[in-house]
Tab-separated table of C-alpha atoms in Angstrom:
chain	number	residue	atom	x	y	z
A	1	MET	CA	-15.006	-28.510	-2.095
A	2	ALA	CA	-12.529	-29.874	-4.650
A	3	LYS	CA	-8.967	-30.026	-3.538
A	4	GLN	CA	-6.891	-27.540	-5.589
A	5	ILE	CA	-4.049	-29.304	-7.530
A	6	LYS	CA	-0.633	-27.530	-6.959
A	7	ASN	CA	1.109	-26.426	-10.045
A	8	SER	CA	4.815	-27.236	-10.582
A	9	SER	CA	7.626	-25.443	-12.747
A	10	PHE	CA	8.677	-27.139	-15.841
A	11	THR	CA	11.692	-26.337	-18.066
A	12	TRP	CA	10.922	-26.814	-21.801
A	13	GLU	CA	12.774	-26.895	-25.167
A	14	GLY	CA	11.083	-26.904	-28.501
A	15	THR	CA	10.874	-25.226	-31.956
A	16	ASN	CA	8.705	-22.312	-33.121
A	17	ARG	CA	6.850	-22.067	-36.408
A	18	ARG	CA	10.134	-21.093	-38.184
A	19	GLY	CA	11.949	-24.095	-36.859
A	20	GLN	CA	14.056	-22.071	-34.588
A	21	THR	CA	15.061	-23.829	-31.196
A	22	ILE	CA	13.697	-21.953	-28.232
A	23	LYS	CA	13.505	-22.757	-24.485
A	24	GLY	CA	11.884	-21.424	-21.384
A	25	GLU	CA	10.033	-22.180	-18.162
A	26	MET	CA	6.303	-22.721	-17.544
A	27	SER	CA	4.090	-23.613	-14.679
A	28	GLY	CA	1.581	-26.526	-15.049
A	29	GLN	CA	-0.019	-29.421	-13.177
A	30	ASN	CA	2.053	-31.971	-15.197
A	31	ALA	CA	4.265	-32.255	-18.281
A	32	ALA	CA	1.360	-33.174	-20.478
A	33	ILE	CA	-0.626	-30.056	-19.751
A	34	VAL	CA	2.508	-27.892	-20.210
A	35	LYS	CA	3.033	-29.646	-23.751
A	36	ALA	CA	-0.537	-28.769	-24.623
A	37	GLN	CA	-0.069	-25.171	-23.568
A	38	LEU	CA	3.029	-24.894	-25.592
A	39	ARG	CA	1.259	-26.327	-28.806
A	40	LYS	CA	-1.474	-23.706	-28.390
A	41	GLN	CA	1.102	-20.995	-28.498
A	42	GLY	CA	2.713	-22.440	-31.706
A	43	VAL	CA	5.651	-24.238	-29.999
A	44	ASN	CA	6.417	-27.801	-30.847
A	45	PRO	CA	7.753	-29.130	-27.559
A	46	LEU	CA	10.806	-31.447	-27.750
A	47	LYS	CA	11.783	-31.698	-24.119
A	48	VAL	CA	9.790	-30.884	-20.986
A	49	ARG	CA	11.243	-31.636	-17.569
A	50	LYS	CA	10.328	-30.629	-13.991
A	51	ALA	CA	12.543	-27.872	-12.898
A	52	ALA	CA	15.124	-28.741	-10.243
A	53	GLN	CA	14.273	-27.393	-6.803
A	54	PRO	CA	17.199	-25.721	-4.977
A	55	LEU	CA	18.454	-27.689	-1.902
A	56	PHE	CA	16.665	-26.167	1.274
A	57	GLY	CA	15.752	-23.187	-0.718
A	58	ILE	CA	19.339	-22.128	-1.066
A	59	GLY	CA	20.351	-20.497	-4.301
A	60	GLY	CA	16.908	-20.179	-5.806
A	61	PRO	CA	14.445	-17.380	-5.813
A	62	LYS	CA	12.593	-16.869	-2.663
A	63	LYS	CA	8.780	-16.545	-2.219
A	64	LYS	CA	7.702	-13.163	-1.097
A	65	LYS	CA	4.410	-11.793	-0.014
A	66	ILE	CA	2.386	-10.406	-2.978
A	67	GLN	CA	2.302	-6.579	-2.501
A	68	SER	CA	-0.186	-4.059	-4.091
A	69	SER	CA	2.820	-2.935	-6.261
A	70	ASP	CA	3.142	-6.405	-7.730
A	71	ILE	CA	-0.536	-6.320	-8.716
A	72	THR	CA	-0.061	-2.857	-10.211
A	73	PHE	CA	2.798	-3.965	-12.159
A	74	PHE	CA	0.875	-7.027	-13.475
A	75	THR	CA	-2.129	-4.902	-14.592
A	76	ARG	CA	0.152	-2.410	-16.449
A	77	GLN	CA	2.123	-5.232	-18.144
A	78	MET	CA	-1.097	-7.061	-19.203
A	79	ALA	CA	-2.527	-3.731	-20.585
A	80	THR	CA	0.757	-3.207	-22.568
A	81	MET	CA	0.652	-6.727	-23.960
A	82	ILE	CA	-2.888	-6.720	-24.992
A	83	LYS	CA	-2.582	-3.302	-26.554
A	84	ALA	CA	0.411	-4.607	-28.694
A	85	GLY	CA	-1.797	-7.435	-30.011
A	86	VAL	CA	-0.383	-10.290	-27.987
A	87	PRO	CA	-2.804	-13.160	-27.453
A	88	LEU	CA	-4.146	-13.198	-23.859
A	89	VAL	CA	-2.755	-16.547	-22.790
A	90	GLN	CA	0.698	-15.740	-24.285
A	91	SER	CA	0.579	-12.409	-22.437
A	92	PHE	CA	0.338	-14.208	-19.156
A	93	ASP	CA	3.542	-16.122	-19.848
A	94	ILE	CA	5.384	-13.099	-21.120
A	95	VAL	CA	4.419	-11.075	-18.020
A	96	ALA	CA	5.184	-13.935	-15.602
A	97	ASP	CA	8.601	-14.415	-17.077
A	98	GLY	CA	9.482	-10.842	-16.209
A	99	MET	CA	8.469	-10.976	-12.559
A	100	ASP	CA	11.135	-11.631	-9.687
A	101	ASN	CA	8.434	-12.398	-7.021
A	102	VAL	CA	7.953	-16.194	-7.215
A	103	SER	CA	4.611	-15.979	-5.468
A	104	MET	CA	3.279	-13.367	-7.995
A	105	LYS	CA	4.556	-15.497	-10.849
A	106	GLU	CA	2.676	-18.458	-9.665
A	107	LEU	CA	-0.559	-16.350	-9.179
A	108	VAL	CA	-0.171	-15.277	-12.904
A	109	TYR	CA	0.214	-18.934	-13.995
A	110	THR	CA	-2.827	-19.872	-12.008
A	111	ILE	CA	-4.897	-17.126	-13.635
A	112	ARG	CA	-3.579	-18.243	-17.060
A	113	ASP	CA	-4.544	-21.842	-16.467
A	114	SER	CA	-8.008	-20.671	-15.460
A	115	VAL	CA	-8.341	-18.741	-18.677
A	116	SER	CA	-7.017	-21.572	-20.754
A	117	ALA	CA	-9.627	-23.800	-19.153
A	118	GLY	CA	-12.323	-21.580	-20.737
A	119	ASN	CA	-13.105	-18.941	-18.043
A	120	ASP	CA	-13.007	-15.359	-19.065
A	121	PHE	CA	-10.339	-12.912	-17.563
A	122	ALA	CA	-12.680	-11.409	-15.041
A	123	SER	CA	-13.857	-14.752	-13.674
A	124	ALA	CA	-10.207	-15.888	-13.320
A	125	LEU	CA	-9.481	-12.624	-11.358
A	126	LYS	CA	-12.553	-13.085	-9.059
A	127	GLN	CA	-11.061	-16.369	-7.827
A	128	HIS	CA	-8.396	-14.416	-5.973
A	129	PRO	CA	-10.444	-11.615	-4.146
A	130	GLU	CA	-7.505	-11.125	-1.642
A	131	TYR	CA	-5.462	-9.650	-4.639
A	132	PHE	CA	-8.085	-8.318	-6.937
A	133	ASP	CA	-10.914	-6.042	-5.617
A	134	ASP	CA	-14.436	-5.786	-6.971
A	135	LEU	CA	-13.590	-2.668	-8.847
A	136	THR	CA	-10.884	-4.252	-10.871
A	137	CYS	CA	-12.864	-7.374	-11.676
A	138	ASN	CA	-15.904	-5.276	-12.626
A	139	LEU	CA	-13.913	-3.044	-14.952
A	140	VAL	CA	-12.222	-6.026	-16.706
A	141	GLU	CA	-15.704	-7.660	-16.947
A	142	SER	CA	-17.055	-4.540	-18.615
A	143	GLY	CA	-14.080	-4.452	-20.960
A	144	GLU	CA	-14.493	-8.075	-22.044
A	145	GLN	CA	-18.225	-7.641	-22.585
A	146	ALA	CA	-17.852	-4.445	-24.681
A	147	GLY	CA	-14.779	-5.889	-26.686
A	148	ALA	CA	-12.517	-3.261	-25.384
A	149	LEU	CA	-10.428	-5.099	-22.994
A	150	GLU	CA	-7.128	-3.239	-23.949
A	151	SER	CA	-8.614	0.136	-23.267
A	152	MET	CA	-10.212	-1.036	-19.974
A	153	LEU	CA	-7.023	-2.701	-18.700
A	154	ASP	CA	-5.287	0.518	-19.450
A	155	LYS	CA	-7.841	2.485	-17.411
A	156	VAL	CA	-7.327	-0.081	-14.504
A	157	ALA	CA	-3.554	0.244	-14.802
A	158	VAL	CA	-3.751	4.070	-14.603
A	159	TYR	CA	-6.220	3.859	-11.555
A	160	LYS	CA	-3.943	1.432	-9.658
A	161	GLU	CA	-0.800	3.463	-10.526
A	162	LYS	CA	-2.363	6.633	-9.301
A	163	THR	CA	-3.592	4.931	-6.108
A	164	GLU	CA	-0.165	3.222	-5.449
A	165	SER	CA	1.499	6.746	-5.855
A	166	LEU	CA	-0.932	8.222	-3.503
A	167	LYS	CA	-0.149	5.518	-0.775
A	168	LYS	CA	3.561	6.061	-1.161
A	169	LYS	CA	3.179	9.766	-0.640
A	170	ILE	CA	1.204	9.406	2.572
A	171	LYS	CA	3.685	6.703	3.778
A	172	LYS	CA	6.475	9.015	3.122
A	173	ALA	CA	4.956	11.725	5.203
A	174	LEU	CA	4.305	9.416	8.112
A	175	MET	CA	7.443	7.282	7.976
A	176	TYR	CA	10.084	9.939	8.655
A	177	PRO	CA	8.851	11.305	11.937
A	178	ALA	CA	7.882	7.812	13.108
A	179	VAL	CA	11.237	6.202	12.385
A	180	THR	CA	13.100	9.146	13.841
A	181	LEU	CA	11.161	9.168	16.974
A	182	ALA	CA	11.554	5.476	17.345
A	183	ILE	CA	15.399	5.836	17.090
A	184	ALA	CA	15.346	8.699	19.586
A	185	PHE	CA	13.381	6.432	22.039
A	186	ILE	CA	15.918	3.641	21.634
A	187	VAL	CA	18.910	5.904	22.021
A	188	THR	CA	17.396	7.427	25.168
A	189	ILE	CA	16.862	3.991	26.726
A	190	ILE	CA	20.389	2.954	25.881
A	191	LEU	CA	21.756	6.159	27.494
A	192	LEU	CA	19.580	5.709	30.564
A	193	VAL	CA	20.543	1.939	30.977
A	194	LYS	CA	24.248	1.957	29.999
A	195	VAL	CA	25.687	5.432	30.252
A	196	VAL	CA	23.963	7.253	33.108
A	197	PRO	CA	24.915	4.489	35.641
A	198	THR	CA	28.494	5.069	34.970
A	199	PHE	CA	28.201	8.768	35.857
A	200	GLN	CA	26.029	7.886	38.742
A	201	GLU	CA	28.789	5.853	40.461
A	202	MET	CA	31.192	8.842	40.007
A	203	PHE	CA	28.636	11.141	41.481
A	204	ASN	CA	28.262	9.029	44.560
A	205	ASN	CA	31.938	9.747	45.352
A	206	PHE	CA	31.319	13.474	45.372
A	207	GLY	CA	29.576	13.736	48.605
A	208	ALA	CA	27.628	16.720	47.512
A	209	GLU	CA	24.059	17.210	46.566
A	210	LEU	CA	23.296	16.753	42.875
A	211	PRO	CA	21.442	19.396	40.743
A	212	ALA	CA	17.889	18.886	40.373
A	213	PRO	CA	18.140	18.015	36.513
A	214	THR	CA	20.833	15.441	37.375
A	215	GLN	CA	18.644	13.938	40.147
A	216	PHE	CA	15.739	13.634	37.760
A	217	VAL	CA	17.865	11.949	35.004
A	218	VAL	CA	19.351	9.501	37.652
A	219	TYR	CA	15.745	8.736	38.861
A	220	LEU	CA	14.671	7.995	35.097
A	221	SER	CA	17.914	5.786	34.834
A	222	VAL	CA	16.796	3.788	37.897
A	223	LEU	CA	13.406	3.317	36.416
A	224	ALA	CA	14.766	2.366	32.995
A	225	GLN	CA	17.168	-0.141	34.454
A	226	THR	CA	14.459	-1.717	36.516
A	227	TYR	CA	11.538	-1.676	33.964
A	228	TRP	CA	13.035	-1.456	30.525
A	229	LEU	CA	12.125	-5.022	29.676
A	230	HIS	CA	8.650	-4.328	30.879
A	231	ALA	CA	8.314	-1.206	28.806
A	232	PHE	CA	9.372	-2.964	25.613
A	233	GLY	CA	6.944	-5.845	26.393
A	234	ILE	CA	4.020	-3.424	26.948
A	235	LEU	CA	4.929	-1.558	23.758
A	236	ALA	CA	5.040	-4.841	21.931
A	237	VAL	CA	1.634	-5.906	23.310
A	238	ILE	CA	0.086	-2.454	22.446
A	239	GLY	CA	1.513	-2.618	18.872
A	240	VAL	CA	0.269	-6.220	18.216
A	241	GLY	CA	-3.055	-5.373	19.791
A	242	PHE	CA	-3.375	-2.267	17.666
A	243	THR	CA	-2.470	-4.055	14.418
A	244	GLN	CA	-4.927	-7.011	15.177
A	245	GLY	CA	-7.563	-4.545	16.279
A	246	LEU	CA	-7.411	-2.809	12.817
A	247	LYS	CA	-7.476	-6.163	10.998
A	248	ARG	CA	-10.190	-7.925	12.994
A	249	SER	CA	-12.499	-5.232	14.439
A	250	PRO	CA	-14.346	-3.075	12.023
A	251	ALA	CA	-15.638	-0.913	14.823
A	252	PHE	CA	-12.133	-0.166	16.129
A	253	ARG	CA	-10.915	0.456	12.526
A	254	ASP	CA	-13.683	2.882	11.786
A	255	ALA	CA	-13.014	4.674	15.169
A	256	PHE	CA	-9.320	4.999	14.329
A	257	GLU	CA	-9.986	6.246	10.829
A	258	LYS	CA	-12.289	8.947	12.191
A	259	PHE	CA	-9.692	9.918	14.752
A	260	THR	CA	-6.987	10.307	12.012
A	261	LEU	CA	-9.076	13.000	10.309
A	262	GLN	CA	-8.889	15.090	13.646
A	263	VAL	CA	-5.125	14.883	13.930
A	264	PRO	CA	-3.506	18.299	13.110
A	265	VAL	CA	-1.637	18.506	9.745
A	266	PHE	CA	-1.982	14.783	9.001
A	267	GLY	CA	-5.739	14.857	9.142
A	268	ASP	CA	-5.730	17.382	6.323
A	269	LEU	CA	-3.458	15.265	4.249
A	270	ILE	CA	-5.676	12.357	4.732
A	271	ARG	CA	-8.700	14.222	3.679
A	272	LYS	CA	-7.033	15.369	0.512
A	273	ALA	CA	-5.962	11.770	-0.333
A	274	ALA	CA	-9.561	10.534	0.198
A	275	VAL	CA	-10.949	13.205	-2.017
A	276	ALA	CA	-8.243	12.375	-4.746
A	277	ARG	CA	-9.182	8.660	-4.534
A	278	TYR	CA	-12.885	9.479	-4.813
A	279	ALA	CA	-12.521	11.591	-7.906
A	280	ARG	CA	-9.930	9.169	-9.593
A	281	VAL	CA	-11.959	6.002	-8.958
A	282	LEU	CA	-15.294	7.601	-9.951
A	283	SER	CA	-13.769	9.150	-13.170
A	284	THR	CA	-12.322	5.785	-14.065
A	285	THR	CA	-15.473	3.711	-13.491
A	286	PHE	CA	-17.818	6.325	-15.051
A	287	ALA	CA	-15.606	6.723	-18.191
A	288	ALA	CA	-15.701	2.889	-18.449
A	289	GLY	CA	-19.378	3.021	-19.046
A	290	VAL	CA	-20.477	1.784	-15.491
A	291	PRO	CA	-23.874	3.287	-14.386
A	292	LEU	CA	-23.342	6.111	-11.903
A	293	VAL	CA	-25.047	4.346	-8.965
A	294	GLU	CA	-22.960	1.187	-9.523
A	295	ALA	CA	-19.821	3.311	-9.801
A	296	LEU	CA	-20.568	4.981	-6.547
A	297	GLU	CA	-20.871	1.571	-4.903
A	298	SER	CA	-17.488	0.656	-6.106
A	299	VAL	CA	-16.086	4.073	-5.020
A	300	SER	CA	-17.295	3.568	-1.471
A	301	GLY	CA	-14.963	0.635	-0.927
A	302	ALA	CA	-11.882	2.509	-2.339
A	303	VAL	CA	-11.735	5.890	-0.609
A	304	GLY	CA	-9.987	4.425	2.294
A	305	ASN	CA	-11.654	6.217	5.207
A	306	VAL	CA	-14.991	5.301	6.878
A	307	VAL	CA	-16.182	9.019	6.923
A	308	TYR	CA	-15.854	9.319	3.247
A	309	ARG	CA	-17.242	5.833	2.629
A	310	GLU	CA	-20.413	6.670	4.525
A	311	ALA	CA	-20.610	9.982	2.563
A	312	VAL	CA	-20.282	8.167	-0.783
A	313	LEU	CA	-22.957	5.597	0.229
A	314	LYS	CA	-25.168	8.514	1.076
A	315	ILE	CA	-24.622	10.229	-2.269
A	316	ARG	CA	-25.348	6.868	-3.910
A	317	ASP	CA	-28.734	6.711	-2.103
A	318	GLU	CA	-29.667	10.275	-3.005
A	319	VAL	CA	-28.580	9.894	-6.636
A	320	SER	CA	-30.519	6.737	-6.926
A	321	SER	CA	-33.616	8.648	-5.844
A	322	GLY	CA	-33.188	11.307	-8.457
A	323	GLN	CA	-31.021	13.820	-6.754
A	324	GLN	CA	-28.227	15.507	-8.687
A	325	MET	CA	-24.797	14.253	-7.575
A	326	HIS	CA	-23.406	17.722	-6.786
A	327	PHE	CA	-26.217	18.479	-4.540
A	328	ALA	CA	-25.743	15.078	-2.807
A	329	MET	CA	-21.982	15.731	-2.357
A	330	LYS	CA	-22.649	19.241	-0.912
A	331	SER	CA	-25.063	17.761	1.656
A	332	THR	CA	-22.394	15.382	3.118
A	333	GLY	CA	-20.154	18.318	4.085
A	334	VAL	CA	-17.003	16.519	3.663
A	335	PHE	CA	-16.144	17.453	0.114
A	336	PRO	CA	-14.360	20.671	-0.833
A	337	ASN	CA	-16.367	23.347	-2.618
A	338	MET	CA	-14.136	23.181	-5.651
A	339	VAL	CA	-14.828	19.474	-6.055
A	340	VAL	CA	-18.580	20.020	-5.740
A	341	GLN	CA	-18.444	22.870	-8.410
A	342	MET	CA	-16.383	20.903	-10.807
A	343	THR	CA	-18.905	17.935	-10.446
A	344	SER	CA	-21.779	20.438	-11.222
A	345	ILE	CA	-19.956	21.675	-14.282
A	346	GLY	CA	-19.389	17.994	-15.411
A	347	GLU	CA	-23.054	17.113	-14.922
A	348	GLU	CA	-24.206	20.197	-16.887
A	349	SER	CA	-21.784	19.707	-19.754
A	350	GLY	CA	-22.011	15.885	-19.919
A	351	ALA	CA	-18.234	15.579	-19.209
A	352	LEU	CA	-18.355	14.396	-15.651
A	353	ASP	CA	-15.665	11.852	-16.046
A	354	ALA	CA	-13.211	14.505	-17.481
A	355	MET	CA	-14.049	17.065	-14.698
A	356	LEU	CA	-13.555	14.420	-12.073
A	357	ASP	CA	-10.276	13.514	-13.718
A	358	LYS	CA	-9.062	17.063	-13.437
A	359	ALA	CA	-10.126	17.166	-9.776
A	360	ALA	CA	-8.287	13.963	-9.044
A	361	THR	CA	-5.105	15.232	-10.713
A	362	TYR	CA	-5.279	18.573	-8.654
A	363	PHE	CA	-5.705	16.811	-5.382
A	364	GLU	CA	-2.972	14.249	-6.206
A	365	GLU	CA	-0.668	17.095	-6.921
A	366	ASP	CA	-1.918	18.889	-3.726
A	367	VAL	CA	-1.083	15.759	-1.635
A	368	ASP	CA	2.380	15.734	-3.229
A	369	ALA	CA	2.931	19.438	-2.334
A	370	THR	CA	1.652	18.895	1.212
A	371	VAL	CA	3.876	15.861	1.828
A	372	ASP	CA	6.879	17.968	0.631
A	373	GLY	CA	5.905	20.814	2.810
A	374	MET	CA	5.382	18.557	5.809
A	375	THR	CA	8.709	16.859	5.369
A	376	ALA	CA	10.455	20.293	5.180
A	377	MET	CA	8.667	21.382	8.255
A	378	LEU	CA	9.119	18.190	10.275
A	379	GLU	CA	12.780	17.890	9.628
A	380	PRO	CA	13.962	20.919	11.898
A	381	MET	CA	11.132	20.193	14.422
A	382	VAL	CA	12.414	16.533	14.782
A	383	MET	CA	15.979	17.699	14.956
A	384	ALA	CA	15.115	20.225	17.608
A	385	PHE	CA	13.312	17.391	19.592
A	386	LEU	CA	16.233	15.193	19.424
A	387	GLY	CA	18.610	17.961	20.410
A	388	ILE	CA	16.451	18.751	23.458
A	389	VAL	CA	16.087	15.144	24.579
A	390	ILE	CA	19.539	13.849	23.924
A	391	GLY	CA	21.264	17.161	24.703
A	392	GLY	CA	19.225	17.582	27.917
A	393	LEU	CA	20.485	14.131	29.147
A	394	ILE	CA	24.135	14.899	28.335
A	395	ILE	CA	23.941	18.413	29.997
A	396	ALA	CA	22.247	17.013	33.096
A	397	MET	CA	25.023	14.448	33.498
A	398	TYR	CA	27.765	17.138	33.153
A	399	LEU	CA	26.196	19.774	35.538
A	400	PRO	CA	27.880	18.289	38.584
A	401	ILE	CA	31.308	18.374	36.916
A	402	PHE	CA	30.692	21.989	35.853
A	403	GLN	CA	29.876	22.789	39.417
A	404	MET	CA	33.014	21.185	40.665
A	405	GLY	CA	35.019	23.307	38.215
A	406	ASP	CA	33.382	26.497	39.559
A	407	VAL	CA	34.236	25.526	43.196
A	408	VAL	CA	37.897	24.778	42.221
């Protein structure tokens, strides 16, 4: 396997076709390649120098991990550039210049260099499977072959924007209670380890039997003081083990995804999100001219849950054998009747992509409304839980003092 040559950043100064002096920054393997790239773009390079690197990384932009939002932004910007009639190679430079994430900027320059070397856009994307899934690459490839790259990029951008929005809504629903409960746990440990022992020393001088709630809290405090490091260590091991299990064990991940569908309230939200992704991706791929069986293959990897992935693969097998899709969907038992009926209407009217698009929009809005409802419902529940836990600890500590006041 050939060793990949690392690109460097170069600052350049030159003149355009009108004789105007312009300058900028470009990534390349060496100055000669950068000059060649500039000439292709109609720039006469006068000065090309390797960009100065900040000392110890201080004062310069920092590399950050490439997020799915960076890929979504790149797709939308490329769709806009191509639609505006900007040449493909030049579009890469314009889009890269507008990015703050250095890692993403370098990825864009790498794709640009691959395209400049004679590869098509889809092939350049396929060289980075960790960032661009098969669905994106296949849609871009279809657009290039059909001579409709701008419209296909726009479809990919819409699909990614909708998917990203859906992810953010689900994270929003899960993040609030998780963060609040984590803070409550930490505050409780601090009270048990630091505050309760102070009261305990005072209670030892009373010479009277403590109330049952106070004795229970003192017992918890002794346990916390003795084992709090062990508790945090066990939680850390569980957290790391759980995360690695999801990444490395398909069986564990599938079992967890099946379990999430059974969780009250959250399971319903995950089901709606899976149906929304199914409808959105299938609508996008089918509208792009991808055959239905191949489209279902792409959809199976995008629904985000093993139950729906297996259902989509079952639909694919039945459709390939001649079964109508709405019958195949109904037989899986995981799709709402409304989606099945809309699919049936779409098949009969020849407007399957339009009906699926409407179904996707409906369920995306339903997910949004569900998240807002869950947030409104969880806020008082979480506050009540915090009041019971924190307030219960405080009341238990003051009960002996109240009893002394009654005696006096």
